[in-house]
Amino acid sequence: MNSILSVKNIKKSYRDGEVTVNVIHDINMELARGDFVSIQGASGAGKSTFLSILGAILLPDSGTITINGKNLEDYSREGKIHEYRKNHIGFIFQSHYLMPDFTAMENVMIPLLMRGIKNQAAKQKAMEILSKVGLKERANHYPSQLSGGESQRVAVARAVAPEPDIVLADEPTGNLDSHNKKIFIQVLEDLQKSRDLTVLVVTHEQDLAAAAGRRYFMKDGYLSQM
Amino acid sequence: MHFYIFLIKRYLGGRGNKIFSSNAWLSFIGVFIGCSLLVVVLSVFNGFQQQIRESIFKFDPHIIIETRKGPGKIDDWKDWRSTIKANLGDLVSNVSGMIQSPALIRKDDQIDQVLIRGVEYAEDITNKTRYVLPNDFPKNVEPTNLKGVPKGDYCLVGKELGTLLDLHVGDYIQLIVPKGQFTTRVGVEPGMKSYTISGFFASGNYQYDSRVILLSLPTAQGLFGTGDTVQQLAVKLTKFSDLKKVMLELYKILPYDFSPRSIEQEHRNLFSALKWEKIIMTVIVFLFIIAALVGIIVSTSNVIRSKRKDIGILKALGASDQEILIVFTMIGFLSGLVGTIFGVAFGIFLSMRLEWLIGTLEKIANTLGSFYCEHVSACYWVKVELMPRDVYYFDHMPVSIDASLLHPLAVLAIFLAGMAALIPAWAAGKLQPAEIIRSSDT
Ligand SMILES: Nc1ncnc2c1ncn2[C@@H]1O[C@H](COP(=O)(O)OP(=O)(O)O)[C@@H](O)[C@H]1O
Ligand SMILES: [Mg+2]
């Protein structure tokens, strides 16, 4: 099996003053290149925490994460967590988190430029992917000029553009109306298929969860396959 | 590189590629005003200092050599002159004999106390009956085309002294001195002689211009009746910066009977005043820079605060601490850089137009003032003079733009702008995405 992500015995707790809350108890997961998996679960189950750990926005208390043959711990030890994020992860948040001073196209260009891609090439690539998500006409609009659905599609384009090893999405349709949800799911599915993306999506949305090839359920910090 | 340019351009300019966002303007304006004021203040200080130094240095020898037991005669002065010239070579540009002594001046029924200075003039080669004035002689001489003075009983008078005693070119004056001596001592027979005024000089130093009368050395020797002796040997240096070195050499060459005195020792008070001025100036410079730096720190912090979310996003996308640090440092640095360049340029412009500026301010104040007095309230408007000409003994505002000082200061300002921006940028680099991005809420 062509493993791209291997999660072993991840644990995470938050300390809130005197109280320690165990949020992630013991999670194991294997993803192969091109997998499209979803995680469902009640609010407070620890889904966002788990995704943040995979995206190296939070560090686990224990356990190992290996992505494309590289260990998160190694990055962390060398003080190069940002390299882990840059090299392996594309993140889509519930809120689009676009940078307000930059146009749709520029927002997509930023992770490309960050990887040393030249301006012109980055522009071309950004335009290409924006047309894939149906926003060619919107490329020069600022986030404030875009609808919620459009913004979220720009966020997808931004996450996918640098061709990360894995795309993490945390309730990406959470703020969208049903029409935009549909478009979003369509776009994500198309991209995933056409580019053979590895996608891990956390969602309440049955349609989106069903689009995934494999479905997990999280409860009280444990993960189980459905 | 493209990444940096991309972000910096937008954060500096905001949307639509303006040159500066409001925060960048704040940094820019702080540094701009700081630097332009700095240049004006430095140029004025520098101008005053230069004016003072020049007015004295122009007129005075850099080193005066006298006999140790006070001002007495030096008979073999020509030998000593050769010795000094031979030993010091290119370090000195001129060694000459000089007589300096108080005297009384009489013009009609007025009597005043003056200082006579007998100096060596070079003989005019084309006209043997004249001396030529030395190159370093004050430029503002009256009559303005005066190139030399006739040999014999002629003198040059300080301009202020001329005004004081109502003297004119061609007038006769009488000088009264103790004969056979250079100093007044009881029981010495006074000598008195008449001289024709061949011109007036203005050294720019009120002390001199109101007191000194210049005679050629032989004329002065005749007045004092001392024969071919001088009271002092006057040394002019090729480079003023060699002063210490030459003084040390002179101590070695000259016998104990002679004591050399440098212009710095002579004008100890003035030089220490100038030194204090420099120190105060440095403090002012420092304050300006601090003020500008605070501006940069504040505005960079503002930019960072308003871009906190962006920083979180960038870091989640994989930006390093260092990349964030560089972006936000550059924002402060660039506004500092541009502010410094424009500030210095504007400061130079202002310095060059300062006299005009002061004149204009005076005019505006006086126009408004007299208008107010005439039409609004019945009062008498006393004219404002920002630079009273009789208080400052300068015929023009002495402004001197010292590039050798401005250059390092500009570099320092730019460097410090970067350092100031670095402080908030450092904190920005340390921001963690988890602190900003809460994927579970909103
Ligand atoms: N920074 C934090 N500090 C303390 N507790 C937290 C923090 N973030 C999340 N939690 C808690 O951890 C649990 C899991 O949260 P989260 O991962 O956001 O769940 P989900 O995304 O599944 O709704 C919740 O009980 C939440 O209150
Ligand atoms: Mg959540």
XYZ file of C-alpha atoms and ligand atoms in Angstrom:
696
model
C 0.000 0.000 0.000
C 1.225 3.432 -0.976
C 1.024 5.039 2.479
C 1.181 8.819 2.531
C 0.083 9.422 6.126
C 0.594 7.247 9.129
C -0.775 8.291 12.519
C 0.178 6.200 15.519
C -1.096 6.503 19.082
C -1.790 10.216 19.040
C -2.771 11.687 22.392
C -3.664 15.261 23.213
C -4.960 16.967 26.310
C -5.670 20.609 27.122
C -4.747 22.058 30.446
C -7.309 24.529 31.669
C -5.864 25.839 34.917
C -5.780 22.911 37.308
C -7.963 20.712 35.151
C -6.512 18.544 32.389
C -8.977 17.499 29.712
C -8.013 14.563 27.525
C -9.367 15.390 24.100
C -7.612 12.870 21.867
C -7.168 9.563 23.610
C -5.501 7.269 21.165
C -5.858 7.708 17.463
C -4.353 5.590 14.710
C -4.852 6.165 11.021
C -3.321 5.206 7.703
C -3.949 7.081 4.489
C -2.774 6.099 1.023
C -2.175 8.532 -1.807
C -5.489 9.431 -3.404
C -7.606 8.503 -0.390
C -10.616 10.658 0.283
C -11.781 10.154 3.861
C -14.247 11.939 6.083
C -14.569 12.212 9.841
C -17.926 12.866 11.465
C -18.728 13.309 15.064
C -20.518 15.425 17.614
C -19.365 18.878 18.483
C -16.584 18.739 21.043
C -15.515 15.260 20.023
C -12.001 16.445 19.195
C -12.178 16.531 15.403
C -10.709 20.013 15.014
C -8.033 19.207 17.527
C -7.058 16.122 15.575
C -6.952 18.029 12.290
C -4.885 20.799 13.857
C -2.418 18.186 15.002
C -2.188 16.694 11.520
C -1.643 20.211 10.169
C 1.046 20.889 12.812
C -0.910 23.848 14.127
C -1.003 21.985 17.420
C 1.534 19.441 18.584
C 0.420 16.086 20.017
C 1.380 15.123 23.568
C 2.592 11.775 22.316
C 2.442 9.516 19.316
C 3.957 9.746 15.875
C 2.846 11.241 12.614
C 4.669 10.201 9.481
C 3.842 11.957 6.284
C 5.372 10.978 2.954
C 8.179 9.237 4.830
C 8.992 12.227 7.064
C 8.368 12.419 10.786
C 6.647 15.436 12.335
C 8.864 14.971 15.352
C 11.983 15.421 13.253
C 10.704 18.719 11.910
C 9.724 19.820 15.383
C 13.113 18.904 16.847
C 14.904 20.974 14.223
C 12.540 23.907 14.805
C 11.199 23.570 11.271
C 7.512 22.942 11.876
C 6.768 25.512 9.177
C 8.573 23.251 6.701
C 6.220 20.428 7.603
C 3.209 22.645 6.965
C 4.662 24.030 3.787
C 5.861 20.729 2.337
C 2.945 18.481 3.156
C -0.262 20.225 4.149
C -3.042 22.154 2.465
C -5.515 23.481 5.009
C -9.145 24.491 4.486
C -10.817 26.001 7.525
C -14.461 26.347 8.374
C -14.137 30.060 7.816
C -12.308 30.795 4.578
C -9.446 32.702 6.215
C -8.492 34.539 3.056
C -6.180 37.511 3.473
C -8.340 40.605 3.006
C -5.704 42.802 1.345
C -5.147 40.342 -1.470
C -7.321 39.411 -4.415
C -8.601 35.879 -4.934
C -5.779 35.199 -7.346
C -3.163 36.682 -5.010
C -4.452 34.591 -2.124
C -3.937 31.489 -4.240
C -0.523 32.733 -5.345
C 0.819 33.237 -1.833
C 1.540 29.592 -0.942
C 3.109 29.178 -4.379
C 5.373 32.208 -3.945
C 6.241 30.930 -0.498
C 7.618 27.832 -2.202
C 9.910 29.919 -4.375
C 7.785 29.817 -7.501
C 8.274 32.942 -9.624
C 5.561 35.561 -9.850
C 4.512 34.843 -13.406
C 4.395 31.074 -12.997
C 2.473 31.436 -9.735
C -0.043 33.710 -11.413
C -0.568 31.226 -14.217
C -1.017 28.332 -11.841
C -3.392 30.308 -9.634
C -5.529 31.270 -12.627
C -5.600 27.706 -13.807
C -6.891 26.378 -10.533
C -9.301 29.261 -10.041
C -10.938 28.410 -13.348
C -11.184 24.803 -12.151
C -13.202 25.951 -9.151
C -15.267 28.180 -11.421
C -13.896 31.536 -10.284
C -11.937 32.700 -13.297
C -14.086 35.816 -13.522
C -13.600 36.527 -9.838
C -9.816 36.296 -9.808
C -9.243 40.003 -9.280
C -11.864 40.463 -6.595
C -10.969 41.014 -2.978
C -12.444 38.619 -0.397
C -14.855 41.329 0.735
C -16.260 41.352 -2.784
C -16.832 37.596 -2.845
C -19.749 35.591 -1.473
C -19.169 33.025 1.268
C -19.368 30.171 -1.224
C -16.926 31.837 -3.594
C -14.508 32.585 -0.771
C -14.557 28.996 0.352
C -13.796 27.843 -3.179
C -10.863 30.258 -3.301
C -9.702 28.686 -0.044
C -9.873 25.271 -1.707
C -7.868 26.579 -4.643
C -5.289 27.985 -2.248
C -4.993 24.687 -0.367
C -4.749 22.590 -3.516
C -2.561 24.841 -5.688
C 0.820 23.875 -4.205
C -0.011 20.180 -4.615
C 0.306 19.209 -0.955
C 0.621 15.589 0.136
C -2.618 15.885 2.020
C -5.510 18.345 2.078
C -7.123 18.858 5.486
C -10.575 20.432 5.619
C -12.342 21.304 8.868
C -16.068 21.628 8.336
C -15.515 23.501 5.081
C -19.236 23.756 4.335
C -20.148 24.781 7.860
C -20.841 28.380 6.898
C -22.442 27.762 3.517
C -26.057 27.645 2.400
C -27.322 24.483 0.737
C -26.801 25.741 -2.805
C -23.212 26.689 -2.149
C -22.657 23.480 -0.229
C -23.560 21.528 -3.321
C -21.219 23.520 -5.524
C -18.463 23.180 -2.975
C -18.821 19.428 -2.654
C -18.842 19.118 -6.435
C -15.699 21.186 -6.774
C -13.842 19.280 -4.063
C -14.833 15.934 -5.472
C -13.763 16.903 -9.000
C -10.413 18.192 -7.819
C -9.824 15.155 -5.667
C -10.516 12.799 -8.568
C -8.771 14.700 -11.324
C -5.641 15.350 -9.295
C -5.650 12.185 -7.246
C -5.583 14.288 -4.085
C -5.386 12.830 -0.617
C -8.181 14.535 1.304
C -9.208 14.323 4.931
C -12.386 16.202 5.640
C -14.157 16.766 8.945
C -17.837 17.444 8.450
C -21.374 17.288 9.764
C -22.630 17.255 6.208
C -23.952 13.883 5.131
C -23.516 14.682 1.406
C -19.909 15.642 1.880
C -19.178 12.703 4.165
C -20.779 10.393 1.676
C -18.586 11.717 -1.106
C -15.583 10.282 0.717
C -14.422 6.793 -0.095
C -13.844 5.979 3.551
C -15.717 7.349 6.535
C -14.661 7.642 10.152
C -16.585 8.584 13.229
C -15.031 10.318 16.200
C -16.392 10.019 19.691
C -14.760 11.152 22.936
C -11.326 11.249 21.381
C -11.488 7.857 19.740
C -11.735 7.219 16.034
C -13.656 4.343 14.476
C -14.226 3.416 10.870
C -17.847 3.345 9.752
C 12.109 36.816 -2.969
C 8.881 37.268 -4.941
C 7.058 36.203 -1.826
C 8.604 39.009 0.216
C 8.114 41.655 -2.445
C 4.524 40.557 -2.892
C 3.639 40.851 0.777
C 5.720 43.913 1.567
C 4.322 45.852 -1.362
C 0.764 45.224 -0.317
C 1.280 45.753 3.409
C 3.203 48.946 2.778
C 0.737 50.291 0.280
C -2.547 48.649 1.066
C -5.029 47.670 -1.611
C -4.909 49.115 -5.090
C -1.139 49.535 -4.843
C -1.061 52.937 -3.210
C 2.473 53.900 -2.270
C 1.813 54.034 1.451
C -0.959 52.877 3.714
C -1.911 55.172 6.584
C 0.377 53.320 8.972
C 3.278 53.455 6.584
C 2.613 57.170 6.259
C 2.926 57.492 10.014
C 6.383 55.897 9.948
C 7.342 57.875 6.917
C 6.213 61.227 8.275
C 7.911 60.681 11.627
C 11.215 59.909 9.989
C 10.697 62.549 7.312
C 10.100 65.359 9.789
C 12.818 64.079 12.111
C 15.387 63.935 9.354
C 14.539 67.244 7.732
C 14.606 69.081 11.068
C 17.816 67.292 11.877
C 19.417 68.494 8.688
C 18.282 72.074 9.277
C 19.463 72.111 12.881
C 22.786 70.524 12.008
C 23.316 72.849 9.091
C 22.626 75.925 11.190
C 24.793 74.747 14.073
C 27.477 73.799 11.644
C 27.194 77.118 9.866
C 27.512 79.066 13.103
C 30.525 77.035 14.166
C 32.162 77.383 10.824
C 31.488 81.097 10.760
C 33.016 81.541 14.181
C 36.016 79.380 13.428
C 36.563 80.994 10.089
C 36.329 84.543 11.355
C 39.007 83.844 13.924
C 41.120 81.445 11.946
C 41.134 83.674 8.923
C 42.655 86.423 10.925
C 44.749 84.683 13.516
C 47.826 82.585 13.065
C 47.326 78.977 14.143
C 50.317 79.152 16.441
C 51.979 82.158 18.033
C 55.525 81.923 19.351
C 56.605 84.413 21.997
C 59.447 84.747 24.428
C 58.625 83.042 27.648
C 58.908 86.134 29.836
C 55.908 87.753 28.250
C 55.792 89.713 25.040
C 59.346 90.862 24.481
C 61.567 91.404 21.480
C 62.806 88.646 19.253
C 65.908 90.024 17.525
C 66.995 86.975 15.552
C 63.464 86.213 14.326
C 64.540 85.701 10.727
C 66.882 82.892 11.773
C 64.139 81.250 13.785
C 61.776 81.571 10.915
C 64.211 79.680 8.678
C 64.763 77.049 11.370
C 61.054 76.415 11.801
C 60.423 76.295 8.079
C 63.320 73.909 7.571
C 62.208 71.591 10.370
C 58.501 71.495 9.695
C 58.557 71.538 5.926
C 55.156 71.061 4.343
C 53.343 71.045 7.666
C 53.417 74.833 7.749
C 52.273 77.096 4.968
C 53.709 80.274 6.368
C 55.896 81.568 9.202
C 56.035 85.312 9.657
C 57.014 87.972 12.135
C 54.280 89.795 14.002
C 53.856 92.635 16.415
C 50.795 92.879 18.597
C 50.394 95.618 21.107
C 47.748 97.833 22.654
C 47.796 101.471 21.651
C 45.731 104.594 21.753
C 44.086 105.999 18.676
C 43.367 109.673 18.253
C 41.077 111.100 15.665
C 40.462 114.820 16.111
C 39.376 115.094 19.731
C 38.405 111.438 20.157
C 40.704 108.966 21.872
C 40.114 105.250 22.030
C 42.000 102.126 22.913
C 42.980 99.802 20.092
C 45.159 96.819 19.334
C 47.884 97.220 16.787
C 48.896 94.301 14.739
C 51.984 94.570 12.592
C 51.981 91.820 9.993
C 54.309 90.834 7.207
C 52.869 91.618 3.842
C 54.518 90.410 0.663
C 55.950 93.068 -1.587
C 54.043 93.747 -4.804
C 56.429 92.647 -7.569
C 54.885 94.886 -10.206
C 54.726 97.930 -7.969
C 57.556 98.114 -5.465
C 55.854 100.858 -3.465
C 52.993 98.543 -2.468
C 52.356 95.411 -0.504
C 49.865 92.765 -1.636
C 47.299 91.532 0.851
C 47.739 87.852 1.735
C 45.371 85.246 0.326
C 43.843 84.437 3.669
C 43.018 88.065 4.304
C 39.321 88.659 5.049
C 37.419 88.916 1.810
C 35.102 91.698 2.882
C 37.430 94.635 2.662
C 36.443 98.133 1.837
C 37.076 99.387 -0.793
C 36.052 96.025 -2.200
C 38.705 95.835 -4.894
C 41.507 96.466 -2.423
C 44.340 94.127 -3.331
C 47.183 95.827 -1.503
C 48.307 98.669 0.698
C 50.938 101.306 0.016
C 54.250 101.067 1.879
C 54.839 103.716 4.497
C 52.454 105.277 6.932
C 49.258 103.580 5.904
C 46.939 101.406 7.904
C 43.903 99.127 7.600
C 41.194 99.620 10.200
C 38.518 97.257 11.491
C 35.175 98.113 9.985
C 33.300 98.437 13.278
C 36.003 100.657 14.712
C 35.656 102.802 11.606
C 31.930 103.130 12.178
C 32.454 103.855 15.856
C 34.893 106.696 15.248
C 33.313 107.799 11.966
C 36.440 107.079 9.949
C 36.717 107.098 6.170
C 39.252 105.938 3.633
C 41.912 108.597 3.306
C 41.390 109.978 6.840
C 44.375 110.561 9.102
C 44.556 108.958 12.494
C 47.182 109.153 15.163
C 48.514 106.143 17.031
C 50.133 106.561 20.413
C 52.385 103.805 21.757
C 55.157 103.442 24.329
C 58.361 103.860 22.405
C 61.009 101.168 22.390
C 58.604 98.778 24.075
C 55.635 96.739 23.070
C 53.776 97.162 26.319
C 52.845 100.176 28.338
C 55.122 100.621 31.269
C 55.330 103.501 33.595
C 57.994 105.991 32.671
C 58.332 105.170 29.069
C 58.439 107.879 26.494
C 55.384 107.725 24.255
C 55.691 107.677 20.512
C 53.026 109.169 18.313
C 52.612 109.004 14.563
C 50.029 109.833 11.912
C 48.726 107.250 9.452
C 46.463 107.360 6.452
C 43.581 104.900 6.342
C 43.909 102.924 3.138
C 40.918 100.678 3.827
C 38.716 98.772 6.218
C 38.560 95.062 6.856
C 35.752 92.949 8.260
C 36.900 89.634 9.647
C 33.426 88.639 10.834
C 34.661 88.715 14.419
C 33.302 91.698 16.287
C 36.159 91.648 18.815
C 38.640 92.262 16.042
C 36.606 94.428 13.764
C 35.969 96.872 16.573
C 39.536 97.014 17.921
C 42.301 96.071 15.548
C 44.416 98.296 13.362
C 46.696 96.607 10.872
C 50.091 97.952 9.922
C 52.743 96.425 7.762
C 55.557 94.992 9.862
C 58.172 97.627 8.953
C 55.623 100.380 9.611
C 54.846 98.930 13.026
C 58.559 98.547 13.800
C 58.938 102.216 12.920
C 56.076 103.200 15.218
C 57.479 101.301 18.172
C 61.048 102.254 17.312
C 62.332 98.763 17.889
C 64.436 98.246 14.762
C 64.149 94.967 12.898
C 62.694 92.929 15.713
C 59.316 91.278 16.178
C 57.274 90.384 19.176
C 55.948 87.127 17.877
C 56.421 84.520 15.212
C 53.147 83.607 13.586
C 52.718 80.122 12.148
C 50.015 79.140 9.683
C 49.470 75.442 9.076
C 48.835 73.751 5.804
C 46.211 71.587 7.475
C 44.593 72.709 10.708
C 44.273 69.112 11.807
C 48.056 68.980 12.153
C 47.914 71.425 15.060
C 48.878 68.988 17.820
C 51.659 67.447 15.797
C 53.187 70.800 14.896
C 52.945 71.987 18.507
C 54.911 68.930 19.635
C 57.526 69.549 16.949
C 57.861 73.167 17.998
C 58.424 72.181 21.626
C 61.282 70.020 20.405
C 62.882 72.591 18.127
C 62.536 75.739 20.187
C 64.716 76.547 23.177
C 63.171 77.042 26.575
C 63.116 80.801 26.104
C 60.353 80.479 23.562
C 56.832 79.394 24.201
C 54.473 78.440 21.420
C 50.751 78.929 21.952
C 48.118 77.425 19.719
C 44.923 79.119 18.665
C 43.024 76.549 20.692
C 44.852 77.598 23.835
C 44.394 81.237 22.947
C 40.635 80.892 22.533
C 40.113 78.265 25.156
C 36.651 79.523 26.116
C 35.447 79.723 22.600
C 36.705 76.281 21.738
C 35.152 74.744 24.794
C 31.904 76.527 23.924
C 32.088 75.052 20.462
C 32.721 71.647 21.965
C 29.677 72.004 24.203
C 27.660 73.073 21.250
C 28.700 69.861 19.530
C 27.644 67.820 22.544
C 24.287 69.549 22.765
C 23.873 69.066 19.066
C 24.553 65.364 19.445
C 21.915 65.160 22.143
C 19.412 66.934 19.904
C 20.250 64.586 17.069
C 19.731 61.701 19.399
C 16.338 62.971 20.520
C 15.211 63.436 16.950
C 16.229 59.918 16.120
C 14.537 58.485 19.202
C 11.316 60.306 18.319
C 11.423 58.963 14.782
C 12.165 55.461 16.058
C 9.236 55.517 18.432
C 7.126 56.450 15.412
C 8.416 53.431 13.552
C 7.891 51.083 16.469
C 4.335 52.343 16.964
C 3.358 52.225 13.329
C 4.959 48.844 12.718
C 3.134 47.534 15.782
C -0.059 48.977 14.320
C 0.510 47.237 11.022
C 1.242 43.990 12.805
C -1.795 44.277 15.038
C -4.050 44.880 12.066
C -2.451 41.971 10.196
C -2.488 39.503 13.069
C -4.944 37.262 11.313
C -2.877 37.328 8.140
C 0.159 36.289 10.125
C -1.747 33.323 11.531
C -2.891 32.333 8.067
C 0.569 32.712 6.571
C 2.047 30.564 9.294
C -0.622 27.908 8.856
C 0.282 27.923 5.172
C 3.904 27.279 6.088
C 5.568 30.674 6.520
C 8.494 30.572 8.945
C 9.100 32.879 11.909
C 11.933 34.365 9.938
C 9.850 35.088 6.863
C 7.251 36.915 8.928
C 9.996 38.784 10.761
C 11.594 39.885 7.508
C 8.316 41.026 5.960
C 7.356 43.242 8.890
C 10.855 44.507 9.544
C 11.106 45.527 5.923
C 7.864 47.457 6.165
C 9.261 49.624 8.968
C 12.666 49.733 7.390
C 11.393 50.828 4.001
C 9.227 53.598 5.383
C 12.279 54.646 7.395
C 14.486 54.479 4.328
C 12.148 56.508 2.157
C 11.477 58.895 5.050
C 15.194 59.404 5.573
C 15.932 60.022 1.914
C 13.089 62.471 1.431
C 13.642 64.012 4.863
C 17.312 64.661 4.237
C 16.567 66.040 0.772
C 13.860 68.312 2.116
C 16.108 69.350 5.011
C 18.843 70.319 2.578
C 16.310 72.248 0.533
C 15.077 74.067 3.648
C 18.614 74.792 4.828
C 19.459 76.355 1.518
C 16.343 78.484 1.618
C 16.523 79.200 5.338
C 17.223 82.882 5.037
C 14.370 83.193 2.612
C 12.213 81.112 4.936
C 12.977 83.266 7.959
C 12.428 86.387 5.886
C 9.100 85.061 4.693
C 8.027 84.124 8.202
C 8.965 87.619 9.392
C 7.042 89.142 6.525
C 3.961 87.058 7.195
C 4.073 87.817 10.917
C 4.570 91.522 10.313
C 1.893 91.751 7.646
C -0.628 89.954 9.833
C 0.445 91.937 12.875
C 0.191 95.331 11.279
C -3.097 94.387 9.649
C -4.425 93.357 13.030
C -3.275 96.594 14.623
C -4.627 98.792 11.868
C -7.965 97.185 11.236
C -8.928 95.080 14.209
C -7.521 96.553 17.334
C -5.949 99.948 17.665
C -2.408 99.177 18.662
C 1.106 99.732 17.496
C 2.728 96.733 15.875
C 6.377 96.297 16.771
C 8.106 94.635 13.837
C 9.234 91.101 14.506
C 12.806 90.288 13.630
C 13.529 86.590 13.964
C 17.250 87.044 13.393
C 18.159 90.525 14.659
C 21.098 91.563 12.510
C 22.764 93.523 15.318
C 22.649 90.628 17.776
C 24.085 88.060 15.432
C 27.244 89.472 14.022
C 26.655 87.816 10.674
C 25.678 89.560 7.509
C 23.868 86.403 6.407
C 22.431 83.310 8.043
C 25.440 81.007 8.259
C 24.204 77.660 6.991
C 26.639 74.934 6.157
C 25.442 71.529 5.027
C 28.076 69.047 6.094
C 27.772 66.039 3.825
C 30.402 64.151 5.787
C 28.134 64.395 8.835
C 24.808 63.873 7.083
C 25.935 60.762 5.293
C 26.677 58.656 8.376
C 23.628 60.109 10.121
C 21.361 59.104 7.259
C 22.879 55.629 7.255
C 22.427 55.460 11.019
C 18.811 56.612 10.754
C 18.052 53.976 8.142
C 19.805 51.285 10.135
C 17.980 52.268 13.319
C 14.672 52.329 11.446
C 15.299 48.693 10.600
C 16.223 47.936 14.195
C 13.124 49.709 15.492
C 10.886 47.757 13.144
C 12.657 44.591 14.222
C 11.295 44.864 17.768
C 7.590 44.430 16.944
C 8.414 42.225 13.932
C 10.215 39.839 16.243
C 7.061 39.339 18.262
C 5.090 38.955 15.038
C 7.392 36.153 13.920
C 6.815 34.338 17.203
C 3.017 34.380 16.851
C 1.602 30.884 16.664
C -1.180 30.048 14.214
C -3.049 28.197 16.930
C -3.359 31.476 18.858
C -5.042 33.100 15.900
C -6.751 30.437 13.897
C -9.505 28.753 15.812
C -10.722 26.212 13.332
C -13.431 25.035 15.705
C -15.212 28.338 16.129
C -16.556 31.147 13.949
N -7.395 25.675 23.232
C -8.197 24.879 23.977
N -8.077 24.902 25.319
C -8.850 24.142 26.089
N -9.767 23.280 25.615
C -9.953 23.219 24.273
C -9.176 24.034 23.392
N -9.551 23.741 22.133
C -10.544 22.802 22.231
N -10.765 22.500 23.506
C -11.729 21.507 23.987
O -11.398 20.281 23.412
C -12.549 19.582 23.060
C -12.498 19.228 21.575
O -12.616 20.387 20.815
P -12.567 20.385 19.233
O -11.374 19.644 18.804
O -12.743 21.756 18.743
O -13.891 19.505 18.896
P -14.738 19.450 17.556
O -13.974 20.118 16.481
O -14.922 17.998 17.331
O -16.001 20.147 17.859
C -13.726 20.483 23.401
O -14.237 20.067 24.621
C -13.137 21.832 23.512
O -13.814 22.601 24.472
Mg -14.478 21.675 15.228
